[in-house]
């Protein structure tokens, strides 16, 4: 009798009508993220409410969480700055009692979500991870990914939306997505590989994220909701990462709840999602599926992080068709700058530092055939700077790698930017598996005018990127690549700088482009300070130095350490 009363109370609180033909709920005991998880059972279709037994080690009930007080969504973490959000005292945890005959598993404290996300030094790196997930869905039929700002009605705050029409995730796939370190992306064509990008990227952008996904299988169709909330975990004093999820079978005319353990567990999961998500009722949750279609995924990141001044890191107001990094956007003061500095800051090599539209336009090397990145309602036009280079040259070489990649051939397109010699932008745009890793990598020394205006583009699949995909692991192959690219600029500059009318200070151009050394002492070198980018990029924006170059000697010294074989 008490059990029936409890069910009726929960049903009434959630606005459900008892005795309906189909039940509008699901009891999926909230999954705890651990260092390893057993494989969830596949969902079998039925005309009745689905009920499955799931191993206790994987899906656990929230009886402990149920007794803790809850807080509305607008009460975000104490620190709204990302770099301070991990500075809170963790509650001393009680060692959980082991089920007889079971093995103890490693536990993941909520603070790990924050520390794990610090791998992203800037917000655009986190956004790129989520774009990668959508691009990987092209092989499953995805034709677009939308990135936009949405308004949270509960507290009138901005949120970040990512939505694609890919294959979506069934209940099993969603749980793997929410788990740490699990990845099925091992193919050469996919960008993701570590199984960590979704957690690090979403937690870097905001304190909370809710995921809606629909998938169609061979015999059934499902839709699922999952909530990863740093706010919920902190405010309720959790010492494990608990992720409430609910699933539905939508193969028939109705959305049938899939129950893994009990109706009470489902009701509590739904109640938790409603209480800590931007949506105030179950009907509002279900409305989020209306524009997804038969398959696809929608990710909403809310309680976005702020900077140290209490202002959102991401700016949505400066440009209605863009999302900007507020601390990197210096465009408001361009009118006060000198003409040459204004031109430099208008170049894409600078714009990618603060404009998501500019950054995303260069993010992928090859242009998509039937896929669009739609930013705030407007498709992004892909841009490959190699298409605009003057006096282009393609240099092929074979890196000295293991026999598995012994046949790999790397082609680098190198040339002068169309604004040369007026602008001193230079460097290599290095991609890995079609994804930009290091934009405008300046391999020449600071204070040297050699290489100004020279830009290269290459895809280096033989070296591994770091986990945040903003740099490469500094391996022996990486060091050899850096030396080879430096040599490449020296050779190209020596043979072609006269083609753009550039003359070294104190030098006379002779026939054939050779340099005639002037009479007198060399000019003193004037070294300009380097403007370091937040994500570790070296700046390309210092003035040309007045220095006489001995190109022949520098070339010889570089060749000695190149470690590459030209073809």
XYZ file of C-alpha atoms in Angstrom:
567
model
C 0.000 0.000 0.000
C 2.795 2.429 0.915
C 4.584 1.607 -2.315
C 1.461 2.366 -4.349
C 0.979 5.672 -2.541
C 4.600 6.620 -3.220
C 4.155 5.929 -6.924
C 0.982 8.000 -7.044
C 2.674 10.902 -5.266
C 5.571 10.884 -7.718
C 3.229 10.570 -10.667
C 1.135 13.498 -9.435
C 4.183 15.703 -8.817
C 5.465 15.125 -12.318
C 2.111 15.848 -13.903
C 1.505 12.279 -15.022
C -1.943 10.758 -15.371
C -2.275 7.380 -13.676
C -3.783 4.583 -15.684
C -2.797 5.877 -19.167
C -2.230 3.227 -21.809
C 1.465 4.232 -22.144
C 3.601 5.329 -19.194
C 5.407 8.654 -19.660
C 8.503 7.738 -17.681
C 11.519 5.562 -17.383
C 13.540 4.210 -14.487
C 17.138 3.976 -15.462
C 19.164 3.917 -12.258
C 21.652 6.756 -12.726
C 24.952 5.557 -14.036
C 28.079 6.289 -12.029
C 31.114 7.134 -14.111
C 33.932 4.819 -13.101
C 37.326 3.961 -14.497
C 35.795 0.955 -16.243
C 32.268 -0.158 -16.947
C 30.711 -3.398 -18.027
C 28.773 -3.348 -21.245
C 25.097 -2.383 -20.879
C 22.534 -4.795 -22.269
C 20.990 -4.101 -25.632
C 17.434 -2.823 -25.591
C 14.836 -5.218 -26.961
C 11.633 -3.710 -28.429
C 8.221 -4.507 -27.017
C 4.746 -3.030 -26.965
C 4.870 -2.808 -23.178
C 7.003 -0.732 -20.829
C 10.543 -2.029 -21.100
C 12.180 -3.452 -17.938
C 15.712 -4.802 -17.828
C 18.094 -5.900 -15.122
C 21.451 -4.162 -15.323
C 24.626 -5.235 -13.453
C 24.942 -3.393 -10.138
C 28.507 -2.303 -10.904
C 27.322 -0.307 -13.893
C 23.991 1.254 -12.954
C 23.371 2.199 -9.359
C 20.360 3.629 -7.588
C 20.543 7.110 -6.136
C 19.248 6.384 -2.652
C 22.089 8.389 -1.137
C 21.515 11.319 -3.478
C 17.806 11.221 -2.873
C 18.233 12.288 0.735
C 20.342 15.331 -0.116
C 18.755 18.739 -0.669
C 18.464 19.953 -4.223
C 18.940 23.475 -5.581
C 17.340 25.122 -8.640
C 19.374 25.397 -11.824
C 20.089 29.101 -11.440
C 22.141 28.461 -8.307
C 25.397 27.729 -10.136
C 28.731 26.808 -8.522
C 30.226 29.269 -6.074
C 32.961 30.178 -8.550
C 31.687 31.076 -12.008
C 35.207 31.359 -13.413
C 36.363 28.065 -14.898
C 39.885 28.327 -13.524
C 38.530 28.723 -9.984
C 35.636 26.268 -10.141
C 37.703 23.376 -8.820
C 38.704 25.244 -5.659
C 36.278 23.752 -3.173
C 36.698 21.368 -0.281
C 35.544 17.872 -1.110
C 33.358 16.192 1.474
C 35.012 13.248 3.220
C 33.493 10.176 1.653
C 32.370 7.034 3.374
C 33.753 3.871 1.855
C 30.778 2.162 0.163
C 29.844 -1.277 1.321
C 30.806 -3.934 -1.174
C 28.274 -6.321 -2.576
C 29.236 -9.786 -1.413
C 31.464 -11.451 -3.983
C 32.064 -8.284 -5.989
C 35.295 -6.456 -6.675
C 35.840 -2.875 -5.595
C 36.110 -0.437 -8.519
C 37.954 2.864 -8.858
C 35.788 5.857 -8.055
C 35.763 9.215 -9.825
C 35.166 12.307 -7.695
C 33.266 15.221 -9.306
C 36.353 17.428 -8.956
C 37.966 15.242 -11.612
C 35.481 16.604 -14.166
C 36.975 20.043 -13.637
C 40.632 19.017 -13.480
C 40.171 16.845 -16.565
C 38.713 19.801 -18.485
C 41.764 21.981 -17.779
C 43.443 20.218 -20.701
C 41.675 22.850 -22.814
C 43.586 26.103 -22.446
C 41.034 28.080 -24.440
C 37.330 27.784 -25.143
C 37.645 27.400 -28.942
C 39.658 24.223 -28.434
C 36.701 22.790 -26.503
C 34.228 23.893 -29.182
C 36.406 22.247 -31.832
C 36.100 18.922 -29.976
C 32.318 19.056 -30.231
C 32.517 19.988 -33.907
C 34.796 16.968 -34.405
C 32.109 14.685 -32.969
C 29.614 16.009 -35.520
C 32.100 15.760 -38.414
C 32.794 12.137 -37.466
C 29.063 11.540 -37.944
C 29.360 12.333 -41.662
C 30.053 8.628 -42.174
C 26.644 7.985 -40.565
C 24.823 10.388 -42.862
C 25.168 13.709 -41.025
C 24.655 16.740 -43.273
C 24.975 19.588 -40.771
C 25.955 20.692 -37.300
C 24.356 23.788 -35.815
C 26.124 25.932 -33.233
C 24.031 28.642 -31.654
C 23.134 30.559 -28.543
C 19.900 29.671 -26.754
C 18.298 31.421 -23.800
C 17.542 29.568 -20.578
C 14.060 30.551 -19.459
C 14.621 29.561 -15.813
C 17.150 32.295 -15.162
C 17.384 34.244 -18.452
C 20.987 33.166 -19.014
C 22.702 32.178 -22.280
C 23.486 28.588 -23.211
C 25.439 26.991 -26.039
C 23.708 24.633 -28.474
C 25.291 21.949 -30.687
C 22.950 19.913 -32.870
C 23.597 17.470 -35.712
C 21.567 15.055 -37.810
C 23.998 12.159 -37.540
C 23.211 8.622 -36.486
C 22.532 9.623 -32.881
C 23.158 7.494 -29.801
C 21.133 4.596 -28.467
C 21.010 4.057 -24.663
C 24.187 1.984 -24.711
C 26.120 4.512 -26.793
C 25.012 7.421 -24.628
C 26.344 5.686 -21.529
C 29.653 5.097 -23.262
C 29.728 8.748 -24.277
C 29.262 9.764 -20.647
C 31.925 7.314 -19.452
C 35.576 8.259 -19.169
C 38.096 7.041 -21.706
C 35.766 4.852 -23.779
C 35.972 5.339 -27.535
C 34.952 3.283 -30.541
C 36.611 5.742 -32.936
C 39.613 3.775 -34.131
C 39.192 4.206 -37.875
C 41.668 6.280 -39.846
C 38.880 8.552 -41.041
C 37.657 9.638 -37.618
C 39.159 12.506 -35.652
C 38.228 11.366 -32.149
C 40.244 8.603 -30.562
C 40.704 9.051 -26.812
C 37.086 8.842 -25.589
C 37.560 11.927 -23.433
C 36.670 14.854 -25.676
C 32.977 15.169 -24.820
C 33.569 15.385 -21.069
C 36.542 17.749 -21.257
C 34.990 20.055 -23.850
C 31.542 20.439 -22.292
C 32.934 20.938 -18.776
C 35.410 23.520 -20.137
C 32.589 25.589 -21.634
C 30.049 25.383 -18.822
C 29.280 23.758 -15.502
C 26.404 21.647 -16.853
C 25.356 19.875 -20.024
C 22.214 18.021 -21.082
C 22.157 15.653 -24.067
C 19.186 14.606 -26.206
C 19.711 11.874 -28.781
C 17.652 9.724 -31.124
C 18.877 6.605 -32.890
C 17.328 4.056 -35.214
C 18.540 0.486 -35.060
C 17.771 -2.608 -37.071
C 14.719 -3.505 -34.997
C 13.917 -0.505 -32.816
C 14.223 3.248 -32.406
C 15.121 4.991 -29.167
C 15.477 8.437 -27.684
C 17.536 9.244 -24.596
C 18.282 12.118 -22.231
C 21.432 12.373 -20.135
C 22.499 15.049 -17.640
C 26.123 15.719 -16.666
C 25.864 18.459 -14.050
C 28.827 19.753 -12.085
C 26.382 22.013 -10.253
C 24.220 19.080 -9.168
C 27.197 17.040 -8.020
C 28.668 19.903 -5.988
C 25.483 21.196 -4.436
C 24.324 17.736 -3.345
C 27.751 16.786 -1.998
C 28.289 13.765 -4.221
C 31.609 11.913 -4.032
C 30.965 9.965 -7.244
C 30.122 11.267 -10.715
C 26.419 10.413 -11.046
C 24.732 10.910 -14.409
C 20.921 10.674 -14.419
C 19.589 9.260 -17.699
C 16.227 8.282 -19.106
C 15.487 6.295 -22.271
C 12.433 5.668 -24.420
C 11.537 3.141 -27.085
C 9.887 5.079 -29.924
C 9.423 2.187 -32.345
C 5.638 2.372 -32.012
C 3.132 5.179 -31.823
C 4.071 6.117 -28.275
C 7.303 6.851 -26.462
C 7.510 3.776 -24.237
C 9.750 4.196 -21.166
C 12.552 1.658 -20.853
C 12.811 0.549 -17.238
C 16.025 -1.064 -16.038
C 15.205 -1.647 -12.375
C 12.028 -0.043 -10.997
C 9.454 2.665 -11.643
C 10.610 4.542 -8.546
C 14.157 4.742 -9.868
C 12.975 6.079 -13.196
C 10.776 8.664 -11.510
C 13.648 9.881 -9.405
C 15.959 10.131 -12.431
C 13.389 12.159 -14.317
C 12.778 14.371 -11.281
C 16.522 14.983 -10.911
C 16.909 15.909 -14.583
C 13.976 18.322 -14.426
C 15.205 19.923 -11.209
C 18.772 20.518 -12.412
C 18.273 21.068 -16.125
C 17.049 24.198 -17.933
C 13.631 22.556 -18.439
C 10.898 22.821 -15.842
C 8.713 19.880 -16.813
C 8.715 16.562 -18.601
C 6.769 18.034 -21.513
C 9.476 20.671 -21.988
C 12.078 17.901 -22.065
C 10.144 15.991 -24.707
C 9.754 19.125 -26.851
C 13.527 19.139 -27.367
C 13.185 16.070 -29.582
C 10.741 17.712 -31.993
C 13.421 19.303 -34.196
C 15.886 16.399 -34.017
C 14.102 14.232 -36.542
C 14.369 10.422 -36.705
C 18.049 10.486 -35.691
C 20.534 13.007 -34.387
C 21.931 14.577 -31.237
C 21.385 17.865 -29.409
C 23.812 19.101 -26.763
C 22.979 22.103 -24.579
C 25.711 23.519 -22.342
C 24.485 25.925 -19.684
C 25.821 27.790 -16.650
C 28.556 28.986 -18.999
C 31.846 29.990 -17.427
C 32.812 33.597 -16.856
C 36.150 35.375 -16.802
C 37.746 36.893 -13.710
C 35.716 40.062 -14.194
C 32.421 38.200 -13.892
C 31.606 38.448 -17.620
C 30.863 35.442 -19.826
C 33.949 34.140 -21.634
C 31.947 33.825 -24.828
C 30.462 36.959 -26.344
C 27.185 36.588 -28.262
C 26.399 40.286 -28.631
C 29.295 41.719 -30.656
C 28.259 39.898 -33.842
C 24.860 38.300 -34.436
C 26.454 35.781 -36.819
C 29.464 34.877 -34.704
C 30.585 33.765 -31.251
C 33.653 35.585 -29.984
C 36.189 35.099 -27.246
C 35.724 38.228 -25.193
C 39.264 38.438 -23.751
C 40.825 37.967 -27.196
C 38.593 40.380 -29.109
C 40.406 43.700 -29.446
C 38.463 44.898 -32.453
C 36.773 47.696 -30.540
C 39.996 49.685 -30.419
C 41.145 49.129 -34.007
C 40.412 52.718 -35.042
C 43.059 53.964 -32.619
C 45.764 51.679 -34.004
C 48.212 52.361 -36.780
C 47.229 51.316 -40.292
C 49.643 48.386 -40.495
C 48.514 47.028 -37.125
C 44.873 47.284 -38.243
C 45.694 45.284 -41.358
C 47.445 42.631 -39.313
C 44.473 42.279 -36.968
C 42.127 42.000 -39.931
C 44.059 39.028 -41.317
C 42.666 35.566 -40.659
C 45.832 34.568 -38.786
C 44.753 37.031 -36.099
C 40.969 36.666 -36.434
C 41.088 32.970 -35.531
C 42.180 34.024 -32.052
C 38.817 35.573 -31.176
C 36.280 34.728 -33.936
C 34.703 31.273 -33.965
C 33.543 31.817 -37.557
C 37.122 32.505 -38.664
C 38.566 29.630 -36.618
C 35.973 27.108 -37.800
C 36.467 28.177 -41.425
C 40.054 26.850 -41.264
C 39.438 23.966 -38.863
C 39.218 21.275 -41.560
C 41.642 20.969 -44.452
C 39.393 19.377 -47.069
C 36.119 20.964 -48.034
C 32.951 19.018 -47.258
C 30.819 17.719 -50.092
C 27.490 17.413 -48.309
C 28.024 18.795 -44.821
C 27.711 22.285 -43.343
C 28.759 23.947 -40.117
C 25.970 26.426 -39.389
C 26.980 29.104 -36.903
C 24.116 31.201 -35.541
C 21.955 30.484 -38.565
C 24.578 31.153 -41.246
C 26.743 28.439 -42.885
C 30.477 28.811 -42.452
C 32.450 29.124 -45.672
C 35.456 26.835 -45.478
C 38.764 28.539 -46.125
C 42.103 27.058 -47.182
C 44.789 29.706 -47.279
C 46.779 27.569 -49.708
C 44.255 28.526 -52.393
C 45.282 32.182 -52.076
C 49.058 31.817 -51.943
C 51.176 33.469 -54.619
C 54.111 31.729 -56.293
C 52.997 28.439 -54.797
C 55.266 25.461 -54.635
C 54.449 21.901 -53.550
C 57.287 20.125 -51.763
C 57.045 16.361 -51.258
C 59.116 14.423 -48.776
C 59.002 11.157 -46.913
C 59.314 11.303 -43.116
C 61.527 8.696 -41.463
C 58.842 6.716 -39.666
C 58.194 3.088 -38.786
C 57.602 0.488 -41.493
C 53.842 0.662 -40.857
C 53.821 4.155 -42.350
C 56.897 3.761 -44.484
C 54.995 4.567 -47.654
C 53.601 7.815 -46.234
C 54.303 10.845 -48.403
C 53.794 14.343 -47.054
C 53.076 17.222 -49.408
C 53.513 20.788 -48.226
C 52.088 23.713 -50.172
C 54.161 26.817 -49.562
C 53.963 30.345 -50.946
C 53.483 34.041 -50.213
C 50.247 35.409 -48.776
C 48.514 37.830 -51.113
C 49.194 40.726 -48.711
C 52.973 40.203 -48.751
C 55.273 42.030 -48.327
C 53.046 44.544 -46.524
C 52.152 42.037 -43.790
C 54.744 39.969 -41.965
C 52.411 37.005 -41.308
C 54.190 33.681 -41.682
C 54.075 30.080 -40.490
C 52.716 26.629 -41.257
C 49.146 25.418 -40.818
C 49.625 21.809 -39.741
C 46.676 19.407 -39.860
C 46.222 15.892 -38.516
C 43.554 13.670 -40.081
C 42.005 16.706 -41.755
C 41.847 18.668 -38.446
C 43.850 21.846 -37.798
C 46.254 21.336 -34.899
C 48.783 24.186 -35.159
C 47.727 27.313 -37.089
C 50.431 29.638 -38.418
C 53.213 27.805 -36.625
C 56.206 30.150 -36.787
C 59.290 27.951 -37.076
C 61.777 30.759 -37.749
C 63.379 32.746 -34.960
C 61.887 35.937 -33.575
C 63.495 39.140 -34.780
C 64.296 37.791 -38.241
C 62.632 39.114 -41.371
C 63.503 35.941 -43.238
C 60.277 34.133 -44.093
C 57.933 37.104 -43.668
C 54.853 36.563 -45.807
C 55.614 32.863 -46.369
C 52.837 30.465 -45.335
C 52.625 26.698 -45.707
C 49.904 24.058 -45.376
C 50.452 20.353 -44.719
C 48.771 17.302 -43.189
C 51.041 15.441 -40.763
C 49.344 12.157 -39.898
C 52.632 10.551 -38.874
C 52.848 12.497 -35.581
C 50.337 12.369 -32.737
C 48.435 15.398 -31.400
C 48.078 16.159 -27.717
C 44.779 15.341 -26.018
C 43.382 18.844 -26.510
C 44.334 18.713 -30.232
C 45.949 22.137 -30.049
C 49.531 20.935 -30.353
C 51.608 17.860 -31.145
C 53.448 15.546 -28.796
C 57.079 16.614 -28.802
C 58.487 13.366 -30.152
C 61.582 12.794 -32.260
C 59.420 12.910 -35.379
C 58.027 16.277 -34.300
C 61.510 17.734 -33.803
C 62.549 16.479 -37.234
C 59.432 17.987 -38.780
C 60.157 21.347 -37.174
C 63.723 21.299 -38.523
C 62.526 20.342 -42.007
C 59.942 23.121 -42.095
C 62.550 25.632 -40.985
C 64.816 24.491 -43.786
C 61.910 24.715 -46.209
C 61.280 28.373 -45.385
C 64.988 29.212 -45.713
C 65.182 27.661 -49.171
C 61.909 29.145 -50.396
C 62.713 32.624 -49.072
C 66.184 32.647 -50.588
C 64.890 31.756 -54.018
C 61.675 33.766 -54.151
C 61.611 36.841 -51.886
C 62.505 39.118 -54.791
C 59.322 38.022 -56.621
C 57.142 40.108 -54.321
C 59.417 43.129 -54.538
C 60.903 42.582 -51.114
C 64.462 43.775 -50.588
C 66.444 43.211 -47.446
C 67.590 46.384 -45.717
C 71.084 47.288 -46.894
C 70.992 44.788 -49.750
C 71.055 45.221 -53.564
C 69.118 42.879 -55.827
C 71.091 41.539 -58.757
C 69.962 39.517 -61.722
C 68.516 36.162 -60.787
C 67.490 37.404 -57.350
C 70.918 37.077 -55.717
C 71.880 39.299 -52.826
C 74.910 41.584 -53.111
C 76.299 42.363 -49.628
C 76.596 46.122 -49.004
C 79.724 47.876 -47.818
C 79.842 48.796 -44.142
C 78.943 47.332 -40.787
C 75.773 45.285 -40.248
C 72.784 47.061 -38.780
C 71.986 46.391 -35.175
C 69.196 43.907 -34.632
C 66.001 45.374 -33.190
C 64.003 42.633 -31.557
C 60.283 43.071 -31.045
C 58.514 41.352 -28.110
C 56.469 38.308 -29.050
C 52.768 38.418 -28.318
C 51.991 34.989 -26.890
C 48.579 33.504 -27.654
C 46.625 31.828 -24.869
C 46.722 28.419 -26.544
C 50.478 28.467 -26.931
C 50.699 29.820 -30.485
C 53.649 32.084 -31.187
C 52.638 35.454 -32.593
C 53.348 36.444 -36.160
C 52.865 40.150 -35.633
C 56.253 41.771 -34.870
C 57.728 44.428 -37.165
C 60.440 43.494 -39.617
C 63.893 43.738 -38.027
C 66.786 45.573 -39.667
C 69.226 42.701 -39.964
C 71.567 41.516 -42.713
C 71.182 37.752 -43.286
C 73.820 35.248 -44.266
C 71.370 32.849 -45.911
C 73.952 30.414 -47.243
C 75.436 29.641 -43.836
C 72.033 29.322 -42.125
C 70.847 26.933 -44.819
C 73.854 24.675 -44.318
C 73.347 24.507 -40.563
C 69.671 23.622 -40.926
C 70.300 20.942 -43.548
C 72.612 19.140 -41.154
C 69.734 18.371 -38.750
C 66.759 17.989 -41.094
C 66.255 14.218 -40.761
C 63.981 14.074 -43.845
C 64.401 12.738 -47.330
C 63.162 14.896 -50.179
C 61.533 13.239 -53.164
